[in-house]
Amino acid sequence: MPLKEVLVVGFGGVGSIYSLIAKRSGLARVTAVARSNYDAVNQNGMHFKSTKYGDIPKWRPDRLCKSVESAADTPYDYVILTTKALPDIIKTPTILAPLLTSPYIDKYPQPAYVILQNGLNVEVDLYHAIKALAQGEPKIIGTSLYIGTNLLAPDIVEHNGFDRPTLGIYRHNNYTASANSPEETAILEGIASILEKGGSTVSVVPEIQRKKFSKNFWNVAFSSLATLTGYTLPSVFRPPPSDSSVKYEPYVATKTAHLINEFTIPTLKAVMEELVTLARALGFPDSDDGLPSSTVESIINNTASLHVSPESTHVPSMLLDARKGQPIEVEVILGEVVRMAKERNVPVPRIETLYGLLLVVQNQIIRSMESVSQGEGLTGKR
């Protein structure tokens, strides 16, 4: 069986791990586009420190490119997009323009696109761009990805062993579960087999939007909280150290802990209840294969159980980006929720408030970046 040609766009923590997984499968020839870290990876290779895949120094894909343009010289079966979703900074069709314009579209058929990005409706701009080519229905695979990875340096990736993508065909403005066509089934099975053989834990579902919507609950509530306050989640859940020999922070100070319980946690729940109301307007049923009404309590309880621990050091990616002065994914995590709610006349006042406040954070990050680089570097690396 011939190898599948796979192009991975973005060679940060997510992109490099999935390049490794695809190549490990033995089913794919992997081309990777490394933008900001091209020079470091080209010189040293990528060093993986993974509890699952081992310590792998000087690893390289089959081909490393500095831009999508330089990679657009051969047909691909799959293009895996792993950049941050920042449509207010740069839209996906702009990132992938060499694959969506001549001479590429004159020589080669459109590949299947696998969108490994946070947030909602991240596929829409690409869908319309491909549709405009009049080369048939766009082949886009939406994903809901849980992964534990961190780019320690331009050529060093830490991976905690967790990589679990859920895959499904993206259907524009369609939130109902539908049977896949034979072509869609073959496309899904093709990429799923590559990722599974490479070591990832993969699920394939008939309707991906509800999975993405469910994952977005956590980001809307907890990423927003962390980014706006500047504190990680133990600031809401973790009690003070009971042993003077144990040191950690943040934690909930005893003096006003009752106010956190009385106001903060109920506010987080109310934010997520707005999402439940919107989910019902979208037609997601109150069931395990839809979006169960128990989702809110489950997320609160699971998050609390993780962040009461003295070992909790997790920094939500939105807060991490803000600390680094990098653009945050405010539009795809919160902005899309607000727009979807307005289209369906569903009030989401708490989410609108979070969105409005985070827009100020985003605006000042952009202002700072523009003042430093006159507009260069606004393309979110991941």
PDB file of C-alpha atoms in Angstrom, residues 35-303:
ATOM      1  CA  ARG A  35       7.494  28.780  10.700  1.00  0.00           C
ATOM      2  CA  SER A  36       8.978  30.600  13.684  1.00  0.00           C
ATOM      3  CA  ASN A  37      11.098  27.622  14.780  1.00  0.00           C
ATOM      4  CA  TYR A  38      12.305  26.463  11.352  1.00  0.00           C
ATOM      5  CA  ASP A  39      15.947  27.410  11.861  1.00  0.00           C
ATOM      6  CA  ALA A  40      16.227  25.656  15.245  1.00  0.00           C
ATOM      7  CA  VAL A  41      14.507  22.459  14.054  1.00  0.00           C
ATOM      8  CA  ASN A  42      16.381  22.424  10.753  1.00  0.00           C
ATOM      9  CA  GLN A  43      19.674  22.627  12.610  1.00  0.00           C
ATOM     10  CA  ASN A  44      18.972  20.409  15.622  1.00  0.00           C
ATOM     11  CA  GLY A  45      15.893  18.353  14.842  1.00  0.00           C
ATOM     12  CA  MET A  46      13.066  18.208  17.393  1.00  0.00           C
ATOM     13  CA  HIS A  47      13.753  16.784  20.846  1.00  0.00           C
ATOM     14  CA  PHE A  48      10.701  15.011  22.283  1.00  0.00           C
ATOM     15  CA  LYS A  49      10.417  14.374  26.008  1.00  0.00           C
ATOM     16  CA  SER A  50       7.348  12.168  26.142  1.00  0.00           C
ATOM     17  CA  THR A  51       6.166   9.815  28.856  1.00  0.00           C
ATOM     18  CA  LYS A  52       4.389   7.875  26.093  1.00  0.00           C
ATOM     19  CA  TYR A  53       6.758   7.912  23.120  1.00  0.00           C
ATOM     20  CA  GLY A  54      10.029   8.218  24.993  1.00  0.00           C
ATOM     21  CA  ASP A  55      12.985  10.578  24.917  1.00  0.00           C
ATOM     22  CA  ILE A  56      13.682  11.189  21.234  1.00  0.00           C
ATOM     23  CA  PRO A  57      16.428  13.662  20.353  1.00  0.00           C
ATOM     24  CA  LYS A  58      17.135  15.060  16.866  1.00  0.00           C
ATOM     25  CA  TRP A  59      13.863  13.802  15.358  1.00  0.00           C
ATOM     26  CA  ARG A  60      12.924  15.027  11.898  1.00  0.00           C
ATOM     27  CA  PRO A  61       9.906  14.607   9.622  1.00  0.00           C
ATOM     28  CA  ASP A  62      10.493  13.266   6.138  1.00  0.00           C
ATOM     29  CA  ARG A  63      10.611  16.841   4.900  1.00  0.00           C
ATOM     30  CA  LEU A  64      10.804  20.152   6.757  1.00  0.00           C
ATOM     31  CA  CYS A  65       9.649  23.353   5.066  1.00  0.00           C
ATOM     32  CA  LYS A  66       9.762  26.969   6.156  1.00  0.00           C
ATOM     33  CA  SER A  67       6.447  27.947   4.571  1.00  0.00           C
ATOM     34  CA  VAL A  68       3.274  26.506   3.118  1.00  0.00           C
ATOM     35  CA  GLU A  69       4.353  27.956  -0.211  1.00  0.00           C
ATOM     36  CA  SER A  70       7.555  25.896  -0.257  1.00  0.00           C
ATOM     37  CA  ALA A  71       5.548  22.785   0.653  1.00  0.00           C
ATOM     38  CA  ALA A  72       2.959  23.343  -2.094  1.00  0.00           C
ATOM     39  CA  ASP A  73       4.902  21.435  -4.732  1.00  0.00           C
ATOM     40  CA  THR A  74       3.289  18.022  -4.411  1.00  0.00           C
ATOM     41  CA  PRO A  75      -0.212  16.586  -3.893  1.00  0.00           C
ATOM     42  CA  TYR A  76      -1.280  15.672  -0.364  1.00  0.00           C
ATOM     43  CA  ASP A  77      -3.848  13.234   0.931  1.00  0.00           C
ATOM     44  CA  TYR A  78      -4.204  15.084   4.229  1.00  0.00           C
ATOM     45  CA  VAL A  79      -3.300  18.548   5.464  1.00  0.00           C
ATOM     46  CA  ILE A  80      -3.280  18.757   9.274  1.00  0.00           C
ATOM     47  CA  LEU A  81      -3.616  22.335  10.512  1.00  0.00           C
ATOM     48  CA  THR A  82      -2.309  22.881  14.058  1.00  0.00           C
ATOM     49  CA  THR A  83      -1.806  26.656  14.222  1.00  0.00           C
ATOM     50  CA  LYS A  84      -3.756  28.675  16.768  1.00  0.00           C
ATOM     51  CA  ALA A  85      -7.178  29.758  15.516  1.00  0.00           C
ATOM     52  CA  LEU A  86      -6.952  33.569  15.322  1.00  0.00           C
ATOM     53  CA  PRO A  87      -9.429  34.738  12.665  1.00  0.00           C
ATOM     54  CA  ASP A  88      -9.245  38.301  13.990  1.00  0.00           C
ATOM     55  CA  ILE A  89      -5.495  38.262  13.218  1.00  0.00           C
ATOM     56  CA  ILE A  90      -5.182  35.965  10.203  1.00  0.00           C
ATOM     57  CA  LYS A  91      -7.771  33.684   8.634  1.00  0.00           C
ATOM     58  CA  THR A  92      -7.146  30.043   7.787  1.00  0.00           C
ATOM     59  CA  PRO A  93      -7.436  30.519   3.985  1.00  0.00           C
ATOM     60  CA  THR A  94      -4.644  33.100   4.214  1.00  0.00           C
ATOM     61  CA  ILE A  95      -2.384  30.654   6.049  1.00  0.00           C
ATOM     62  CA  LEU A  96      -3.176  27.939   3.498  1.00  0.00           C
ATOM     63  CA  ALA A  97      -3.347  30.247   0.456  1.00  0.00           C
ATOM     64  CA  PRO A  98      -0.666  28.397  -1.575  1.00  0.00           C
ATOM     65  CA  LEU A  99      -2.863  25.275  -1.461  1.00  0.00           C
ATOM     66  CA  LEU A 100      -5.983  27.213  -2.474  1.00  0.00           C
ATOM     67  CA  THR A 101      -4.628  29.182  -5.438  1.00  0.00           C
ATOM     68  CA  SER A 102      -2.756  28.648  -8.695  1.00  0.00           C
ATOM     69  CA  PRO A 103      -0.537  26.909  -9.585  1.00  0.00           C
ATOM     70  CA  TYR A 104      -1.398  24.298  -6.911  1.00  0.00           C
ATOM     71  CA  ILE A 105      -5.118  24.056  -7.710  1.00  0.00           C
ATOM     72  CA  ASP A 106      -4.349  23.713 -11.416  1.00  0.00           C
ATOM     73  CA  LYS A 107      -2.060  20.729 -10.866  1.00  0.00           C
ATOM     74  CA  TYR A 108      -3.467  18.843  -7.889  1.00  0.00           C
ATOM     75  CA  PRO A 109      -6.821  17.909  -6.330  1.00  0.00           C
ATOM     76  CA  GLN A 110      -7.758  19.387  -2.993  1.00  0.00           C
ATOM     77  CA  PRO A 111      -6.627  17.291  -0.029  1.00  0.00           C
ATOM     78  CA  ALA A 112      -8.690  16.439   3.035  1.00  0.00           C
ATOM     79  CA  TYR A 113      -8.071  19.034   5.739  1.00  0.00           C
ATOM     80  CA  VAL A 114      -7.845  17.985   9.401  1.00  0.00           C
ATOM     81  CA  ILE A 115      -8.391  21.000  11.673  1.00  0.00           C
ATOM     82  CA  LEU A 116      -6.634  20.417  15.009  1.00  0.00           C
ATOM     83  CA  GLN A 117      -7.657  23.717  16.600  1.00  0.00           C
ATOM     84  CA  ASN A 118      -9.510  24.917  19.681  1.00  0.00           C
ATOM     85  CA  GLY A 119     -12.859  26.637  19.452  1.00  0.00           C
ATOM     86  CA  LEU A 120     -16.033  26.662  17.406  1.00  0.00           C
ATOM     87  CA  ASN A 121     -16.605  27.184  13.670  1.00  0.00           C
ATOM     88  CA  VAL A 122     -12.866  27.145  13.002  1.00  0.00           C
ATOM     89  CA  GLU A 123     -13.636  25.294   9.769  1.00  0.00           C
ATOM     90  CA  VAL A 124     -16.007  27.894   8.273  1.00  0.00           C
ATOM     91  CA  ASP A 125     -13.577  30.215   6.467  1.00  0.00           C
ATOM     92  CA  LEU A 126     -11.719  27.270   4.921  1.00  0.00           C
ATOM     93  CA  TYR A 127     -15.010  25.652   3.873  1.00  0.00           C
ATOM     94  CA  HIS A 128     -16.068  28.767   1.950  1.00  0.00           C
ATOM     95  CA  ALA A 129     -12.613  29.169   0.373  1.00  0.00           C
ATOM     96  CA  ILE A 130     -12.611  25.593  -0.941  1.00  0.00           C
ATOM     97  CA  LYS A 131     -16.251  25.828  -2.039  1.00  0.00           C
ATOM     98  CA  ALA A 132     -15.348  28.880  -4.141  1.00  0.00           C
ATOM     99  CA  LEU A 133     -12.857  26.754  -6.111  1.00  0.00           C
ATOM    100  CA  ALA A 134     -15.783  24.768  -7.569  1.00  0.00           C
ATOM    101  CA  GLN A 135     -13.870  21.509  -7.206  1.00  0.00           C
ATOM    102  CA  GLY A 136     -16.553  19.600  -5.338  1.00  0.00           C
ATOM    103  CA  GLU A 137     -17.660  19.506  -1.722  1.00  0.00           C
ATOM    104  CA  PRO A 138     -14.852  20.485   0.679  1.00  0.00           C
ATOM    105  CA  LYS A 139     -13.317  17.574   2.565  1.00  0.00           C
ATOM    106  CA  ILE A 140     -12.839  18.902   6.081  1.00  0.00           C
ATOM    107  CA  ILE A 141     -12.445  16.868   9.262  1.00  0.00           C
ATOM    108  CA  GLY A 142     -13.314  18.665  12.474  1.00  0.00           C
ATOM    109  CA  THR A 143     -11.700  17.565  15.713  1.00  0.00           C
ATOM    110  CA  SER A 144     -12.048  17.774  19.449  1.00  0.00           C
ATOM    111  CA  LEU A 145      -8.558  17.309  20.810  1.00  0.00           C
ATOM    112  CA  TYR A 146      -7.329  16.605  24.315  1.00  0.00           C
ATOM    113  CA  ILE A 147      -3.545  16.710  24.490  1.00  0.00           C
ATOM    114  CA  GLY A 148      -0.881  17.470  27.056  1.00  0.00           C
ATOM    115  CA  THR A 149       2.061  19.082  25.330  1.00  0.00           C
ATOM    116  CA  ASN A 150       4.277  22.093  25.835  1.00  0.00           C
ATOM    117  CA  LEU A 151       6.934  23.686  23.644  1.00  0.00           C
ATOM    118  CA  LEU A 152       9.809  24.163  26.107  1.00  0.00           C
ATOM    119  CA  ALA A 153      12.093  25.662  23.461  1.00  0.00           C
ATOM    120  CA  PRO A 154      11.847  26.074  19.669  1.00  0.00           C
ATOM    121  CA  ASP A 155      13.255  22.545  19.267  1.00  0.00           C
ATOM    122  CA  ILE A 156      12.149  20.839  22.521  1.00  0.00           C
ATOM    123  CA  VAL A 157       8.656  19.451  23.172  1.00  0.00           C
ATOM    124  CA  GLU A 158       7.368  18.032  26.444  1.00  0.00           C
ATOM    125  CA  HIS A 159       4.468  15.568  26.199  1.00  0.00           C
ATOM    126  CA  ASN A 160       2.655  14.050  29.190  1.00  0.00           C
ATOM    127  CA  GLY A 161       1.451  11.018  27.247  1.00  0.00           C
ATOM    128  CA  PHE A 162      -2.078  12.322  26.660  1.00  0.00           C
ATOM    129  CA  ASP A 163      -3.253  12.672  23.026  1.00  0.00           C
ATOM    130  CA  ARG A 164      -6.877  11.827  22.287  1.00  0.00           C
ATOM    131  CA  PRO A 165      -8.476  13.316  19.177  1.00  0.00           C
ATOM    132  CA  THR A 166     -12.130  12.839  18.287  1.00  0.00           C
ATOM    133  CA  LEU A 167     -12.710  13.121  14.536  1.00  0.00           C
ATOM    134  CA  GLY A 168     -15.798  13.785  12.432  1.00  0.00           C
ATOM    135  CA  ILE A 169     -16.742  15.185   9.047  1.00  0.00           C
ATOM    136  CA  TYR A 170     -17.447  18.920   9.168  1.00  0.00           C
ATOM    137  CA  ARG A 171     -20.867  19.735   7.717  1.00  0.00           C
ATOM    138  CA  HIS A 172     -21.529  23.417   7.279  1.00  0.00           C
ATOM    139  CA  ASN A 173     -24.431  24.708   9.420  1.00  0.00           C
ATOM    140  CA  ASN A 174     -25.525  21.151  10.151  1.00  0.00           C
ATOM    141  CA  TYR A 175     -25.584  20.051  13.783  1.00  0.00           C
ATOM    142  CA  THR A 176     -27.432  16.749  13.367  1.00  0.00           C
ATOM    143  CA  ALA A 177     -25.816  13.335  13.285  1.00  0.00           C
ATOM    144  CA  SER A 178     -25.756  12.009   9.721  1.00  0.00           C
ATOM    145  CA  ALA A 179     -24.500   8.856   8.061  1.00  0.00           C
ATOM    146  CA  ASN A 180     -21.194   9.357   6.272  1.00  0.00           C
ATOM    147  CA  SER A 181     -20.949   8.729   2.539  1.00  0.00           C
ATOM    148  CA  PRO A 182     -18.526   6.030   1.365  1.00  0.00           C
ATOM    149  CA  GLU A 183     -16.016   8.744   0.423  1.00  0.00           C
ATOM    150  CA  GLU A 184     -16.336  10.422   3.834  1.00  0.00           C
ATOM    151  CA  THR A 185     -15.935   7.078   5.570  1.00  0.00           C
ATOM    152  CA  ALA A 186     -12.771   6.332   3.609  1.00  0.00           C
ATOM    153  CA  ILE A 187     -11.320   9.765   4.412  1.00  0.00           C
ATOM    154  CA  LEU A 188     -12.047   9.407   8.125  1.00  0.00           C
ATOM    155  CA  GLU A 189     -10.779   5.833   8.305  1.00  0.00           C
ATOM    156  CA  GLY A 190      -7.625   6.824   6.467  1.00  0.00           C
ATOM    157  CA  ILE A 191      -6.511   9.494   8.916  1.00  0.00           C
ATOM    158  CA  ALA A 192      -7.824   7.580  11.948  1.00  0.00           C
ATOM    159  CA  SER A 193      -5.742   4.532  11.005  1.00  0.00           C
ATOM    160  CA  ILE A 194      -2.613   6.670  10.612  1.00  0.00           C
ATOM    161  CA  LEU A 195      -3.073   8.286  14.033  1.00  0.00           C
ATOM    162  CA  GLU A 196      -4.031   5.026  15.766  1.00  0.00           C
ATOM    163  CA  LYS A 197      -1.129   3.089  14.263  1.00  0.00           C
ATOM    164  CA  GLY A 198       1.153   5.918  15.364  1.00  0.00           C
ATOM    165  CA  GLY A 199       0.003   5.528  18.964  1.00  0.00           C
ATOM    166  CA  SER A 200      -2.771   8.082  19.439  1.00  0.00           C
ATOM    167  CA  THR A 201      -6.137   7.208  20.997  1.00  0.00           C
ATOM    168  CA  VAL A 202      -8.706   8.101  18.335  1.00  0.00           C
ATOM    169  CA  SER A 203     -12.500   8.278  18.326  1.00  0.00           C
ATOM    170  CA  VAL A 204     -14.626   8.770  15.205  1.00  0.00           C
ATOM    171  CA  VAL A 205     -18.132  10.234  15.579  1.00  0.00           C
ATOM    172  CA  PRO A 206     -20.991  10.881  13.144  1.00  0.00           C
ATOM    173  CA  GLU A 207     -21.377  14.522  14.267  1.00  0.00           C
ATOM    174  CA  ILE A 208     -18.349  16.465  15.518  1.00  0.00           C
ATOM    175  CA  GLN A 209     -19.893  19.830  16.388  1.00  0.00           C
ATOM    176  CA  ARG A 210     -21.466  18.694  19.656  1.00  0.00           C
ATOM    177  CA  LYS A 211     -18.121  17.257  20.795  1.00  0.00           C
ATOM    178  CA  LYS A 212     -16.381  20.538  20.024  1.00  0.00           C
ATOM    179  CA  PHE A 213     -19.172  22.473  21.728  1.00  0.00           C
ATOM    180  CA  SER A 214     -18.887  20.322  24.848  1.00  0.00           C
ATOM    181  CA  LYS A 215     -15.119  20.809  25.054  1.00  0.00           C
ATOM    182  CA  ASN A 216     -15.583  24.558  24.688  1.00  0.00           C
ATOM    183  CA  PHE A 217     -17.479  24.697  28.004  1.00  0.00           C
ATOM    184  CA  TRP A 218     -14.246  24.471  29.974  1.00  0.00           C
ATOM    185  CA  ASN A 219     -12.490  27.118  27.950  1.00  0.00           C
ATOM    186  CA  VAL A 220     -15.371  29.591  28.055  1.00  0.00           C
ATOM    187  CA  ALA A 221     -15.602  29.379  31.839  1.00  0.00           C
ATOM    188  CA  PHE A 222     -12.155  28.544  33.157  1.00  0.00           C
ATOM    189  CA  SER A 223      -9.777  29.930  30.518  1.00  0.00           C
ATOM    190  CA  SER A 224     -11.657  33.225  30.714  1.00  0.00           C
ATOM    191  CA  LEU A 225     -11.494  33.283  34.513  1.00  0.00           C
ATOM    192  CA  ALA A 226      -7.779  32.555  34.570  1.00  0.00           C
ATOM    193  CA  THR A 227      -6.930  35.079  31.853  1.00  0.00           C
ATOM    194  CA  LEU A 228      -8.979  37.912  33.343  1.00  0.00           C
ATOM    195  CA  THR A 229      -7.752  37.384  36.909  1.00  0.00           C
ATOM    196  CA  GLY A 230      -4.200  36.343  36.081  1.00  0.00           C
ATOM    197  CA  TYR A 231      -4.463  33.358  38.427  1.00  0.00           C
ATOM    198  CA  THR A 232      -4.539  29.627  37.727  1.00  0.00           C
ATOM    199  CA  LEU A 233      -7.470  27.481  38.866  1.00  0.00           C
ATOM    200  CA  PRO A 234      -6.191  26.466  42.314  1.00  0.00           C
ATOM    201  CA  SER A 235      -7.076  30.080  43.202  1.00  0.00           C
ATOM    202  CA  VAL A 236     -10.703  28.932  43.133  1.00  0.00           C
ATOM    203  CA  PHE A 237     -10.453  25.390  44.466  1.00  0.00           C
ATOM    204  CA  ARG A 238      -7.290  24.684  46.479  1.00  0.00           C
ATOM    205  CA  PRO A 239      -7.264  25.092  50.270  1.00  0.00           C
ATOM    206  CA  PRO A 240      -4.242  26.578  52.068  1.00  0.00           C
ATOM    207  CA  PRO A 241      -1.369  24.205  52.901  1.00  0.00           C
ATOM    208  CA  SER A 242      -2.165  22.220  56.032  1.00  0.00           C
ATOM    209  CA  ASP A 243       1.510  21.472  56.641  1.00  0.00           C
ATOM    210  CA  SER A 244       3.960  24.348  57.073  1.00  0.00           C
ATOM    211  CA  SER A 245       6.609  22.313  55.257  1.00  0.00           C
ATOM    212  CA  VAL A 246       4.466  22.229  52.111  1.00  0.00           C
ATOM    213  CA  LYS A 247       4.596  25.355  49.974  1.00  0.00           C
ATOM    214  CA  TYR A 248       2.356  26.157  47.017  1.00  0.00           C
ATOM    215  CA  GLU A 249       0.369  28.978  45.520  1.00  0.00           C
ATOM    216  CA  PRO A 250      -2.158  30.137  44.584  1.00  0.00           C
ATOM    217  CA  TYR A 251      -4.752  28.863  47.040  1.00  0.00           C
ATOM    218  CA  VAL A 252      -8.044  30.119  48.472  1.00  0.00           C
ATOM    219  CA  ALA A 253      -7.334  32.326  51.477  1.00  0.00           C
ATOM    220  CA  THR A 254      -9.515  31.284  54.406  1.00  0.00           C
ATOM    221  CA  LYS A 255     -10.700  34.799  55.280  1.00  0.00           C
ATOM    222  CA  THR A 256     -12.851  35.235  52.150  1.00  0.00           C
ATOM    223  CA  ALA A 257     -13.195  31.609  51.013  1.00  0.00           C
ATOM    224  CA  HIS A 258     -16.928  31.799  51.700  1.00  0.00           C
ATOM    225  CA  LEU A 259     -17.259  34.527  49.057  1.00  0.00           C
ATOM    226  CA  ILE A 260     -15.567  32.337  46.434  1.00  0.00           C
ATOM    227  CA  ASN A 261     -18.099  29.604  47.243  1.00  0.00           C
ATOM    228  CA  GLU A 262     -21.011  32.036  47.320  1.00  0.00           C
ATOM    229  CA  PHE A 263     -20.270  34.033  44.189  1.00  0.00           C
ATOM    230  CA  THR A 264     -17.384  32.766  42.034  1.00  0.00           C
ATOM    231  CA  ILE A 265     -18.300  29.105  41.659  1.00  0.00           C
ATOM    232  CA  PRO A 266     -22.018  29.828  41.073  1.00  0.00           C
ATOM    233  CA  THR A 267     -21.005  32.380  38.412  1.00  0.00           C
ATOM    234  CA  LEU A 268     -18.906  29.746  36.638  1.00  0.00           C
ATOM    235  CA  LYS A 269     -21.868  27.387  36.745  1.00  0.00           C
ATOM    236  CA  ALA A 270     -24.194  30.079  35.400  1.00  0.00           C
ATOM    237  CA  VAL A 271     -21.807  30.759  32.492  1.00  0.00           C
ATOM    238  CA  MET A 272     -21.911  27.103  31.534  1.00  0.00           C
ATOM    239  CA  GLU A 273     -25.701  26.911  31.970  1.00  0.00           C
ATOM    240  CA  GLU A 274     -25.924  29.588  29.271  1.00  0.00           C
ATOM    241  CA  LEU A 275     -23.996  27.205  27.041  1.00  0.00           C
ATOM    242  CA  VAL A 276     -26.465  24.409  27.836  1.00  0.00           C
ATOM    243  CA  THR A 277     -29.350  26.668  26.783  1.00  0.00           C
ATOM    244  CA  LEU A 278     -27.589  27.452  23.508  1.00  0.00           C
ATOM    245  CA  ALA A 279     -26.872  23.755  22.959  1.00  0.00           C
ATOM    246  CA  ARG A 280     -30.585  22.991  23.152  1.00  0.00           C
ATOM    247  CA  ALA A 281     -31.295  25.761  20.613  1.00  0.00           C
ATOM    248  CA  LEU A 282     -28.746  24.117  18.311  1.00  0.00           C
ATOM    249  CA  GLY A 283     -30.633  20.831  18.622  1.00  0.00           C
ATOM    250  CA  PHE A 284     -28.136  18.920  20.768  1.00  0.00           C
ATOM    251  CA  PRO A 285     -30.209  16.420  22.780  1.00  0.00           C
ATOM    252  CA  ASP A 286     -29.971  15.917  26.538  1.00  0.00           C
ATOM    253  CA  SER A 287     -28.226  12.562  26.199  1.00  0.00           C
ATOM    254  CA  ASP A 288     -24.772  11.024  26.287  1.00  0.00           C
ATOM    255  CA  ASP A 289     -24.448  11.247  22.507  1.00  0.00           C
ATOM    256  CA  GLY A 290     -25.691  14.844  22.602  1.00  0.00           C
ATOM    257  CA  LEU A 291     -24.964  17.171  25.493  1.00  0.00           C
ATOM    258  CA  PRO A 292     -26.271  15.901  28.844  1.00  0.00           C
ATOM    259  CA  SER A 293     -27.620  18.426  31.356  1.00  0.00           C
ATOM    260  CA  SER A 294     -25.203  16.934  33.895  1.00  0.00           C
ATOM    261  CA  THR A 295     -22.306  18.479  31.924  1.00  0.00           C
ATOM    262  CA  VAL A 296     -22.023  21.574  34.123  1.00  0.00           C
ATOM    263  CA  GLU A 297     -21.768  19.759  37.445  1.00  0.00           C
ATOM    264  CA  SER A 298     -19.447  17.185  35.906  1.00  0.00           C
ATOM    265  CA  ILE A 299     -17.049  19.851  34.633  1.00  0.00           C
ATOM    266  CA  ILE A 300     -17.066  21.746  37.936  1.00  0.00           C
ATOM    267  CA  ASN A 301     -16.445  18.584  39.954  1.00  0.00           C
ATOM    268  CA  ASN A 302     -13.738  17.231  37.648  1.00  0.00           C
ATOM    269  CA  THR A 303     -11.946  20.578  37.519  1.00  0.00           C
TER     270      THR A 303
END
